[in-house]
PDB file of C-alpha atoms in Angstrom:
ATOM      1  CA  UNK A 453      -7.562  -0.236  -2.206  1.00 37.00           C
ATOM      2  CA  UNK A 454      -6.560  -1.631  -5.351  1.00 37.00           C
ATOM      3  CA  UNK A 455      -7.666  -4.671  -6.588  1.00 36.00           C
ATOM      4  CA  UNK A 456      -5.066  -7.455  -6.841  1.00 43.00           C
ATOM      5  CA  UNK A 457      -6.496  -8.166 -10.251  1.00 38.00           C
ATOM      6  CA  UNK A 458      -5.882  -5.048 -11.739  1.00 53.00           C
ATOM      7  CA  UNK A 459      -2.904  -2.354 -10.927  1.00 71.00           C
ATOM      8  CA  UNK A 460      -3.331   1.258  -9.445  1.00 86.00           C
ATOM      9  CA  UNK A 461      -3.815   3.691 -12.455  1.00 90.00           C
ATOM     10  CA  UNK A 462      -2.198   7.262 -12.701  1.00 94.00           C
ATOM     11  CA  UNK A 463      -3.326  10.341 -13.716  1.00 95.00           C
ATOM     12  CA  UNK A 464      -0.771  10.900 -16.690  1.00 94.00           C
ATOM     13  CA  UNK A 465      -0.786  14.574 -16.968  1.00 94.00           C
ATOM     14  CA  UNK A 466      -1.264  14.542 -13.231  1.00 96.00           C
ATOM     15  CA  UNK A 467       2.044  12.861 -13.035  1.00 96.00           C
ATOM     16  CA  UNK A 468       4.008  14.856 -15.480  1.00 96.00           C
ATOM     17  CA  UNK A 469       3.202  17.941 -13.845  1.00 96.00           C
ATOM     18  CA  UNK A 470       3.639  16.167 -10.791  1.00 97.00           C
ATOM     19  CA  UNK A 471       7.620  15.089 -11.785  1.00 97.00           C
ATOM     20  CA  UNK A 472       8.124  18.861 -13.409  1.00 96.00           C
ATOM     21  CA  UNK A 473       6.347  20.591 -10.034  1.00 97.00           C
ATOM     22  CA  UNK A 474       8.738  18.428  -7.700  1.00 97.00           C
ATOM     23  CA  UNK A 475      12.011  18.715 -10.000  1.00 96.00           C
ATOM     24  CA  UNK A 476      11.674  22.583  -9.387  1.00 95.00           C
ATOM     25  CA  UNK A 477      11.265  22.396  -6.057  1.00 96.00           C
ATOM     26  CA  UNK A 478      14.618  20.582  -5.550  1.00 96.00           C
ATOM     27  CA  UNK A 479      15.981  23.361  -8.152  1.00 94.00           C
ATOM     28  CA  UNK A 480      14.834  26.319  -5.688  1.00 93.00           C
ATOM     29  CA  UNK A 481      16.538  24.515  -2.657  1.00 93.00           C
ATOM     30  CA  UNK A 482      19.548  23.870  -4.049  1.00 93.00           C
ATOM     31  CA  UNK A 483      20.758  27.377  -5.854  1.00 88.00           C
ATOM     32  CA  UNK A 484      22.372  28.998  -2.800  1.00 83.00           C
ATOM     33  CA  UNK A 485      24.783  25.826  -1.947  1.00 90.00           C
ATOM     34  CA  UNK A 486      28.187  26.875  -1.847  1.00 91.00           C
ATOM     35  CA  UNK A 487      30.995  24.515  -1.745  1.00 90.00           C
ATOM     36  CA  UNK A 488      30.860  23.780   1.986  1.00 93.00           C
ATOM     37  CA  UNK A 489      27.017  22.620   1.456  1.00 93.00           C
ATOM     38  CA  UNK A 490      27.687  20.788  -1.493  1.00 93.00           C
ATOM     39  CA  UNK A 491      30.276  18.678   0.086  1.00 94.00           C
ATOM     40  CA  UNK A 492      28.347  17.729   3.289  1.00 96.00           C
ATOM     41  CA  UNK A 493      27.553  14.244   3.685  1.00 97.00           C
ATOM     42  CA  UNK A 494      24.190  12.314   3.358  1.00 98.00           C
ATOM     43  CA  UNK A 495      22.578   9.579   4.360  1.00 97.00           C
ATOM     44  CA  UNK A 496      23.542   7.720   1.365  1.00 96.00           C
ATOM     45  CA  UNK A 497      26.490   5.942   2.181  1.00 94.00           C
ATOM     46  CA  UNK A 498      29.666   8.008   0.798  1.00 95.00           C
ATOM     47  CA  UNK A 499      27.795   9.741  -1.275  1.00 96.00           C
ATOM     48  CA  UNK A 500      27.549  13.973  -0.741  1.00 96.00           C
ATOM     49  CA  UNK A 501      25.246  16.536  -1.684  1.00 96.00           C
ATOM     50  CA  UNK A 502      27.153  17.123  -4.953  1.00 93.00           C
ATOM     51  CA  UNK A 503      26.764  13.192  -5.864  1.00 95.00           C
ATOM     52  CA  UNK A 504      22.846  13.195  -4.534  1.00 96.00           C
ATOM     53  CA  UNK A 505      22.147  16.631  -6.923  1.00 95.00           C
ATOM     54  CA  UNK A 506      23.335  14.489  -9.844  1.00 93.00           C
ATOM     55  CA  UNK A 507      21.652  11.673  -8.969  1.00 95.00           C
ATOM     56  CA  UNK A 508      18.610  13.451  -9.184  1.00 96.00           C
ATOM     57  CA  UNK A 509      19.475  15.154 -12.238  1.00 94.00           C
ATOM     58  CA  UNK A 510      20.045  11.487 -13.723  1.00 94.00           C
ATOM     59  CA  UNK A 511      16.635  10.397 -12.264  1.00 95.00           C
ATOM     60  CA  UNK A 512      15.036  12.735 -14.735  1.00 95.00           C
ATOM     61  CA  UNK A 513      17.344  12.745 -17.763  1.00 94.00           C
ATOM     62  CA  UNK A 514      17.225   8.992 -17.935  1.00 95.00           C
ATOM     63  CA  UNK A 515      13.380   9.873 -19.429  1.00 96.00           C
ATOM     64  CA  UNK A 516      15.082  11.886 -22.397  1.00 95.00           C
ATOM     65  CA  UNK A 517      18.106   9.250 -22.870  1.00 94.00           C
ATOM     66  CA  UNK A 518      15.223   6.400 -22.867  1.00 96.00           C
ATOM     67  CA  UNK A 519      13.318   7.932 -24.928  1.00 96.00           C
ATOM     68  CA  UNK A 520      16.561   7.936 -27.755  1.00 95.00           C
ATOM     69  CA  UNK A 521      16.695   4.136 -27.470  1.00 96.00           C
ATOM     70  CA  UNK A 522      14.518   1.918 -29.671  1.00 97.00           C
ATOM     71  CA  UNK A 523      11.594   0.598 -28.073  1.00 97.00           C
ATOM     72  CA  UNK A 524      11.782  -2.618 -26.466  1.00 97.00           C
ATOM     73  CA  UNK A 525       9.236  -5.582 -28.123  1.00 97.00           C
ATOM     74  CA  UNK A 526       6.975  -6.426 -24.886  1.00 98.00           C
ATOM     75  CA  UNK A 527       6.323  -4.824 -21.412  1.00 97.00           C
ATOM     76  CA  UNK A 528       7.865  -6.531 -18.774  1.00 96.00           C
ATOM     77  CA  UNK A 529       7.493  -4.240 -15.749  1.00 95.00           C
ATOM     78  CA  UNK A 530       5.225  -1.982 -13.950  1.00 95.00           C
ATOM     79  CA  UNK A 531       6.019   0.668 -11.439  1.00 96.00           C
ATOM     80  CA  UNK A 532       4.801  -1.698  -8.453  1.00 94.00           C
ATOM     81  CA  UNK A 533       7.818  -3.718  -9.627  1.00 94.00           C
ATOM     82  CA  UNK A 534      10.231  -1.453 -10.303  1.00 95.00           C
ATOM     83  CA  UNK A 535      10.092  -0.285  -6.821  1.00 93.00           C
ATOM     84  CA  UNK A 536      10.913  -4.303  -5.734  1.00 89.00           C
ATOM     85  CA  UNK A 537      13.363  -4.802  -8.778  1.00 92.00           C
ATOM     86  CA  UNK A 538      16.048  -1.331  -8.198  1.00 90.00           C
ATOM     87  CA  UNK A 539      18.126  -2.342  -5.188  1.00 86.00           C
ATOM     88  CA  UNK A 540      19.918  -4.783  -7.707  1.00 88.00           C
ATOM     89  CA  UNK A 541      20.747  -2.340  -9.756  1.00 90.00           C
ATOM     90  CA  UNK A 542      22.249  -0.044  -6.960  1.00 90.00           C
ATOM     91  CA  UNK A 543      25.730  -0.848  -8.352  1.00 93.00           C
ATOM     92  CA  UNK A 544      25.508   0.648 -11.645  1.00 92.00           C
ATOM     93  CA  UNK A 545      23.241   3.463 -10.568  1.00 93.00           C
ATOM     94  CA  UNK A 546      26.153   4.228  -8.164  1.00 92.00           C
ATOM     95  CA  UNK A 547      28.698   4.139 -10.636  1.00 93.00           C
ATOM     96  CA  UNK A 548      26.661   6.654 -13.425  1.00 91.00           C
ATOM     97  CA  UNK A 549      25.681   8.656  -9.942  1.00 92.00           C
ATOM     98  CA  UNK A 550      29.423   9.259  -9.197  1.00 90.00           C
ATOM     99  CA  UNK A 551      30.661   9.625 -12.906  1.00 90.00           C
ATOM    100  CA  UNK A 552      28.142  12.572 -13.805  1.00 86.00           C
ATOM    101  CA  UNK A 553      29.130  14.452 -10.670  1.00 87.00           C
ATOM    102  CA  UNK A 554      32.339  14.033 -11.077  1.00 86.00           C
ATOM    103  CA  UNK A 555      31.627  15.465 -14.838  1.00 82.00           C
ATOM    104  CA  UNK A 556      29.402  18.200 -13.769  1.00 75.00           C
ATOM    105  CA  UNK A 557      31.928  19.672 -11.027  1.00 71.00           C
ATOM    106  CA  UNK A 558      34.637  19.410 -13.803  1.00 62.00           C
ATOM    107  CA  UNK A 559      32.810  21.076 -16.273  1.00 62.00           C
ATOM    108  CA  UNK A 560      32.986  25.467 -16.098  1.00 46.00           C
ATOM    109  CA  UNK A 561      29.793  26.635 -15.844  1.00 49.00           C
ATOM    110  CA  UNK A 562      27.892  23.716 -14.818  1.00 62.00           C
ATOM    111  CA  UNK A 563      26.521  24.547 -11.155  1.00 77.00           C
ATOM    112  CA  UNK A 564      24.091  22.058  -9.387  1.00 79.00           C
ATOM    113  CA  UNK A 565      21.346  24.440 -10.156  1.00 81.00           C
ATOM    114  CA  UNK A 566      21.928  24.530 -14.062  1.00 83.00           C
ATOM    115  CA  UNK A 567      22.235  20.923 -14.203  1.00 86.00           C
ATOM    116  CA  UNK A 568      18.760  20.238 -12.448  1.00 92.00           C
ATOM    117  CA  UNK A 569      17.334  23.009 -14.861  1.00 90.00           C
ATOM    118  CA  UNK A 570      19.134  21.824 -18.238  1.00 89.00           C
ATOM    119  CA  UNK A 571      17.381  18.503 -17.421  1.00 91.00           C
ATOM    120  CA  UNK A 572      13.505  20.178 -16.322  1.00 92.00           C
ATOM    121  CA  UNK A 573      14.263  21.810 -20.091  1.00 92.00           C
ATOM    122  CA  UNK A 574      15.149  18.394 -21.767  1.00 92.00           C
ATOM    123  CA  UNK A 575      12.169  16.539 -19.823  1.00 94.00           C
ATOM    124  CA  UNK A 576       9.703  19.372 -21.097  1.00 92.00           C
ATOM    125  CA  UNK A 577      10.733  18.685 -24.501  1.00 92.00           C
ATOM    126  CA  UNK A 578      10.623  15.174 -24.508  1.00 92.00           C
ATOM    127  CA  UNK A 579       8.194  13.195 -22.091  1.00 88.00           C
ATOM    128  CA  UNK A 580       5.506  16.433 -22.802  1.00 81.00           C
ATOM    129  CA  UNK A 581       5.300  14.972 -26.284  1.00 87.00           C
ATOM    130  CA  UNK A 582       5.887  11.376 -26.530  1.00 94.00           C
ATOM    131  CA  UNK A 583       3.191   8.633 -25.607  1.00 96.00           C
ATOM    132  CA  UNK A 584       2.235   7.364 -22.754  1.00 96.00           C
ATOM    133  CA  UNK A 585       2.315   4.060 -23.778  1.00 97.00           C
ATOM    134  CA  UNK A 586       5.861   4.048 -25.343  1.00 97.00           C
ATOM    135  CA  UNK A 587       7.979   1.261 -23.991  1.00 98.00           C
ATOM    136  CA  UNK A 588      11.264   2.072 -22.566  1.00 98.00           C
ATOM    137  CA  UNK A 589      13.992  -0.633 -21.990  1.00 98.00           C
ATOM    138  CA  UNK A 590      15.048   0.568 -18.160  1.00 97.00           C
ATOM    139  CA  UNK A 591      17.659  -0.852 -16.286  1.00 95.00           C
ATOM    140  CA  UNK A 592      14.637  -3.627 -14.215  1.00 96.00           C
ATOM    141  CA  UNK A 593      13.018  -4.247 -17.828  1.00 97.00           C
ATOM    142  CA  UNK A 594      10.710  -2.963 -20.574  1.00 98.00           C
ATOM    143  CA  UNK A 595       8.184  -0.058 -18.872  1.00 97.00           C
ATOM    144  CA  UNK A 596       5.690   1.635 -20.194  1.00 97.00           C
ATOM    145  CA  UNK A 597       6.190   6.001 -20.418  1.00 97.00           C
ATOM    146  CA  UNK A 598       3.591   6.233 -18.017  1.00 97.00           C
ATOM    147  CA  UNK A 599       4.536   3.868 -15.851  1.00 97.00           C
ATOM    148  CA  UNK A 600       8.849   5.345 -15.616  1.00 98.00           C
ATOM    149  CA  UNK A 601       6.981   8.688 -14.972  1.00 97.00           C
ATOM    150  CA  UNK A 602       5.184   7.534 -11.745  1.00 98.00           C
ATOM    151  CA  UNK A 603       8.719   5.752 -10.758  1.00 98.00           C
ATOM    152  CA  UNK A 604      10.142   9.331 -11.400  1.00 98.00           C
ATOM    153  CA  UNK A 605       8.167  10.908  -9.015  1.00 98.00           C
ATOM    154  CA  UNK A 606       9.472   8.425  -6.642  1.00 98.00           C
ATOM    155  CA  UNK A 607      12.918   9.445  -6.726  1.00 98.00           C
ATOM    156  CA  UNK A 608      12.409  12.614  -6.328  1.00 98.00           C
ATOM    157  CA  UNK A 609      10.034  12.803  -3.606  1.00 98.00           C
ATOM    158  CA  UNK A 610      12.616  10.689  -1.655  1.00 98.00           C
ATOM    159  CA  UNK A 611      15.489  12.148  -2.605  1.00 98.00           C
ATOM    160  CA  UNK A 612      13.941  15.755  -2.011  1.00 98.00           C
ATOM    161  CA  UNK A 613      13.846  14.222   1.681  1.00 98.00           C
ATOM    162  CA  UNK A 614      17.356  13.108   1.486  1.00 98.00           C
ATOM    163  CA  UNK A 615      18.130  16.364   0.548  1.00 97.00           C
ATOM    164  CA  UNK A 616      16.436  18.370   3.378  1.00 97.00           C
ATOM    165  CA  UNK A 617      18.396  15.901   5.779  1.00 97.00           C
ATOM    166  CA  UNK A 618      21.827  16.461   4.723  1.00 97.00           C
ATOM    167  CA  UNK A 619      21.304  20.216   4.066  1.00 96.00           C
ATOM    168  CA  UNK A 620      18.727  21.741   6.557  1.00 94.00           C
ATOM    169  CA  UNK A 621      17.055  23.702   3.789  1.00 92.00           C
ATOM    170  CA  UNK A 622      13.442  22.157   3.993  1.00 94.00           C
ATOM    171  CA  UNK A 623      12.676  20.582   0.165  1.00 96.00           C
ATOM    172  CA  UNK A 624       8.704  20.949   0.195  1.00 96.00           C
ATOM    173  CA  UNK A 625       6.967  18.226  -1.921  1.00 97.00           C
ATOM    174  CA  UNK A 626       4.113  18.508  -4.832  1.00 98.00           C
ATOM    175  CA  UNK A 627       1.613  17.113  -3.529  1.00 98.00           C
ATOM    176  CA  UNK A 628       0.674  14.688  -6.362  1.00 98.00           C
ATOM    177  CA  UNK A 629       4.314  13.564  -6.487  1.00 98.00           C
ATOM    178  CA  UNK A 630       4.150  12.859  -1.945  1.00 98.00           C
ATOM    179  CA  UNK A 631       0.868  11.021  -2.958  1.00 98.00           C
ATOM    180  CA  UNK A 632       2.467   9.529  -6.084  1.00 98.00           C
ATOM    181  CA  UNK A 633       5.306   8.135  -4.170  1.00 98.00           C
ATOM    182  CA  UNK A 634       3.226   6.705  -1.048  1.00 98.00           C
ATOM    183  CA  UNK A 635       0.784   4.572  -3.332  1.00 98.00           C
ATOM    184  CA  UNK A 636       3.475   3.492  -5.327  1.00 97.00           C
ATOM    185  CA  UNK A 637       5.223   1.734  -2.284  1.00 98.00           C
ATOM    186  CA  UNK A 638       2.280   0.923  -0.683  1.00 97.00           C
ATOM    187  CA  UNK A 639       1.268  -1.244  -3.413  1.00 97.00           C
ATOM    188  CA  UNK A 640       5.303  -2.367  -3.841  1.00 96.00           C
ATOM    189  CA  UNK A 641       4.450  -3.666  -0.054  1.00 97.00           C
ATOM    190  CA  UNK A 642       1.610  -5.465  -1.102  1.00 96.00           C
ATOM    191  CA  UNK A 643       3.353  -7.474  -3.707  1.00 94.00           C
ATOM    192  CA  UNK A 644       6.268  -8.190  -1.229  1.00 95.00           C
ATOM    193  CA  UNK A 645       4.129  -9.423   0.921  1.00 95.00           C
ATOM    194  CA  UNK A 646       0.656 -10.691  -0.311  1.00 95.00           C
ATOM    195  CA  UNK A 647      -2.087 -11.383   1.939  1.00 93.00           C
ATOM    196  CA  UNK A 648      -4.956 -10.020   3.212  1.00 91.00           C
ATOM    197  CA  UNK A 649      -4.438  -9.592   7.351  1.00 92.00           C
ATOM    198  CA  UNK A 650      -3.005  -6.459   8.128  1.00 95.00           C
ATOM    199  CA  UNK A 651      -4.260  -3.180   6.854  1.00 95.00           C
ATOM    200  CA  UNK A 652      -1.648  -0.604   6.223  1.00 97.00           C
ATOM    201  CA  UNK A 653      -3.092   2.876   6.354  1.00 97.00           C
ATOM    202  CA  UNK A 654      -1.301   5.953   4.773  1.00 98.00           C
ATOM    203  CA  UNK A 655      -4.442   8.608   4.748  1.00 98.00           C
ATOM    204  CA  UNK A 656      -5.077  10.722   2.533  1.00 97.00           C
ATOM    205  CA  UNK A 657      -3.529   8.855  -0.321  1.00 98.00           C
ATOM    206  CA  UNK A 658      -3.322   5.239  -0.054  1.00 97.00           C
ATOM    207  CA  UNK A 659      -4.869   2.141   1.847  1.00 96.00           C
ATOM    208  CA  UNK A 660      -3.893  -1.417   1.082  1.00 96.00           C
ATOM    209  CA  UNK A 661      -3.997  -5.560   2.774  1.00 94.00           C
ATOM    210  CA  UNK A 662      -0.886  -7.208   3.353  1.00 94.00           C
ATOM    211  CA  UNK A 663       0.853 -10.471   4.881  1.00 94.00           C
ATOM    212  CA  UNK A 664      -0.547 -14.304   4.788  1.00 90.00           C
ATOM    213  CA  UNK A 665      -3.046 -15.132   7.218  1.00 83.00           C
ATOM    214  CA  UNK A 666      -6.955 -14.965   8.143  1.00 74.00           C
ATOM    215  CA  UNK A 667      -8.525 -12.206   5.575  1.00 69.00           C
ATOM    216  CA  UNK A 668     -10.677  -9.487   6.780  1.00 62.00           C
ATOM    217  CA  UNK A 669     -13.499  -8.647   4.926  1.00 62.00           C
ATOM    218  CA  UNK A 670     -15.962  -5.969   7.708  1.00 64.00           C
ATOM    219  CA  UNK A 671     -15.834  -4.008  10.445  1.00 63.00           C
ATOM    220  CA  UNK A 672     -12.501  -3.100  12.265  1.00 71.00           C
ATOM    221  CA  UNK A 673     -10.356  -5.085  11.295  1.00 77.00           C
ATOM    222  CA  UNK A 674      -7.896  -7.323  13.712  1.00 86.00           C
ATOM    223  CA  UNK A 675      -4.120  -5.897  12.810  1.00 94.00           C
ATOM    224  CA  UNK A 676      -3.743  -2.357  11.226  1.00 96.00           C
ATOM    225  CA  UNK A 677      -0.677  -0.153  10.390  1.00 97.00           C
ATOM    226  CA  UNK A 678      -1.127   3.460  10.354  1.00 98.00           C
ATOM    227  CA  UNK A 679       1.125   6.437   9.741  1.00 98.00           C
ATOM    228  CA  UNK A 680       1.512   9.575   7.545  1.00 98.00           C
ATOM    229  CA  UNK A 681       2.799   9.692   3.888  1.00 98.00           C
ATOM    230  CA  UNK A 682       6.321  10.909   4.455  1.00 98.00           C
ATOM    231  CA  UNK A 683       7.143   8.504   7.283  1.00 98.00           C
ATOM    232  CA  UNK A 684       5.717   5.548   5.467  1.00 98.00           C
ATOM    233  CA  UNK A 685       7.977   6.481   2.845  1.00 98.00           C
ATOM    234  CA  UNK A 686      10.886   6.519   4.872  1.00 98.00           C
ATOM    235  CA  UNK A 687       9.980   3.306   6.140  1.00 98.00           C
ATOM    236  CA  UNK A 688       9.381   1.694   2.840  1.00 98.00           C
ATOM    237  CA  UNK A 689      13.047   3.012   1.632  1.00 97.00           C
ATOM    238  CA  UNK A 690      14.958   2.266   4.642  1.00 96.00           C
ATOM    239  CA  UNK A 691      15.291   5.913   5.947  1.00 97.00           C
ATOM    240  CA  UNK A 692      13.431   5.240   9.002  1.00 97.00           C
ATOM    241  CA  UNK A 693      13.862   2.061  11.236  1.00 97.00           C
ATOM    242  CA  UNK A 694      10.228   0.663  12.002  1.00 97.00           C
ATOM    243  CA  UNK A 695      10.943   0.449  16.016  1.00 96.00           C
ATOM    244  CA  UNK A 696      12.107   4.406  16.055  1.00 97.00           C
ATOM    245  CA  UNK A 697       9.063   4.657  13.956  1.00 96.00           C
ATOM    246  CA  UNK A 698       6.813   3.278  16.942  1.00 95.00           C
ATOM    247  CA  UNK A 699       8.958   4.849  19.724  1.00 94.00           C
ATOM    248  CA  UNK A 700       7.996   8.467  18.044  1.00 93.00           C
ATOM    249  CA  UNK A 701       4.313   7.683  18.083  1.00 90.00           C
ATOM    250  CA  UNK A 702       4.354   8.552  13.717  1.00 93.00           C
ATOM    251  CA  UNK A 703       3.373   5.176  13.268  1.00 97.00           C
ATOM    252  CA  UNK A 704       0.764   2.883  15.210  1.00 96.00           C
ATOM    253  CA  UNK A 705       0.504  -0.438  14.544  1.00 96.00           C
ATOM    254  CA  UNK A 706      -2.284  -2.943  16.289  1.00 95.00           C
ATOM    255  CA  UNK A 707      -3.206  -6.399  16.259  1.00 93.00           C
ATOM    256  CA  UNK A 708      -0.390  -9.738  16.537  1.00 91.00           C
ATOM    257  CA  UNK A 709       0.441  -9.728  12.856  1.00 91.00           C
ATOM    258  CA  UNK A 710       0.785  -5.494  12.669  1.00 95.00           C
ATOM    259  CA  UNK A 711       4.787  -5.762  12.675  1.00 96.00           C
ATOM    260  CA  UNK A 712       6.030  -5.320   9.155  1.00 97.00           C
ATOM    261  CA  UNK A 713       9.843  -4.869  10.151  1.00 96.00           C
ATOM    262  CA  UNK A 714      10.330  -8.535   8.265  1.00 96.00           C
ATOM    263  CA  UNK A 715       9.010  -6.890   5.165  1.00 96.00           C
ATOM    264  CA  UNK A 716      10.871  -3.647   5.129  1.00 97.00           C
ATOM    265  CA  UNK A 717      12.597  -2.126   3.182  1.00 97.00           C
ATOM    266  CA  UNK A 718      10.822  -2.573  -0.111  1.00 96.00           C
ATOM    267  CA  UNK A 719      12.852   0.134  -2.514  1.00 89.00           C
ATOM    268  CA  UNK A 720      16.378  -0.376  -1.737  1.00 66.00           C
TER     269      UNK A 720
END
């Protein structure tokens, strides 16, 4: 469990492969979408499978476009609070969603497919090389290369899953990216709500204390939240309502504080 002294740390080349392995996973599902697929709806508001490809296209090409920008003076945010600090920002990232869709489809030649892979291209010449610690000035505030990377992996792990939904072509996830992603939220939880009486339990990747109240420090302790990775996640992003959650047995929760349906969503 992380300390709430010090943040989680990532693996950097863990997570770069991690963001490439998961970006071409996405690529492989979406090459044989015709026109039909590509105009199906999501779960995403109004938003269709064209408009979610391009969003996920953006989610990596924002690395390269950062990376063109001067460097901001100071860091300002980590990944733990990006993931609280995006759902303001859904407005814009809407807009830019819809405008490089609308681009892509009006362009000749320029397929879902080849936009995901002129992106993997771009990110392999540009985050491969640069430093970890370079500062980028994102749309929540100044982050760290590192630190956008991990975020990347985010969006794609849950957008892979918003994917499989609206398509029925199963998006499999890197495993360091599912992992990435779980932690990530897990920890955006703990910030959201900081305390030390409920134990949320995502094995194998992630275990952290939550919500104000009595702290427990040994044995079993009194209120405890378990599920797996991918249904925490769609929990923490609003995918999955926490009751349906219960009802389907993916998720058990014990003890009088164990409901965290007040604390939910934490990504918007």
């Amino acid at each position: 469990m992380p300390s709430r002294a010090r943040a989680r740390s990532y693996d950097p080349a863990k997570t770069r492969t991690a963001v490439t392995a998961q970006l071409r996973r996405v690529r492989e599902a979406v090459e044989g979408l015709d026109e039909k697929g590509l105009a199906a709806p999501t779960r995403l508001g109004d938003w269709t499978v064209r408009e979610l490809i391009a969003h996920l296209a953006m989610a990596v090409s924002s690395v390269s476009r950062l990376l063109e920008r001067p460097a901001p003076p100071a860091r300002e945010v980590t990944a733990t609070g990006w993931a609280t600090a995006t759902a303001a920002h859904s407005a814009a990232i809407d807009t830019d969603t819809r405008a490089l869709a609308a681009d892509a489809a009006g362009t000749a030649g320029t397929d879902p497919g080849g936009l995901l892979e002129r992106e993997a291209a771009r990110f392999a010449e540009t985050a491969a090389v640069a430093p970890g610690d370079r500062l980028l000035a994102t749309r929540v505030g100044a982050m760290r290369l590192d630190d956008y990377l991990v975020t990347r992996c985010v969006e794609l792990v849950v957008h892979a899953d918003d994917l499989t939904a609206a398509t029925g072509v199963p998006v499999p996830h890197d495993r360091q990216a599912l992992a990435t992603a779980a932690r990530v939220l897990a920890d955006a939880l703990a910030a959201k709500a900081p305390g030390g009486s409920v134990e949320v339990r995502i094995p194998p990747f992630a275990v952290v204390q939550c919500v104000e109240g009595p702290r427990h420090t040994r044995g079993t302790p009194p209120n405890v939240v378990e599920t797996d990775p991918l249904t925490w996640i769609r929990l923490a992003t609003g995918r999955l309502a926490w009751a349906e959650a219960l009802e389907s047995a993916r998720l058990t929760a014990s003890g009088d504080r164990a409901d965290l349906s007040a604390h939910l969503p934490v990504l918007g």
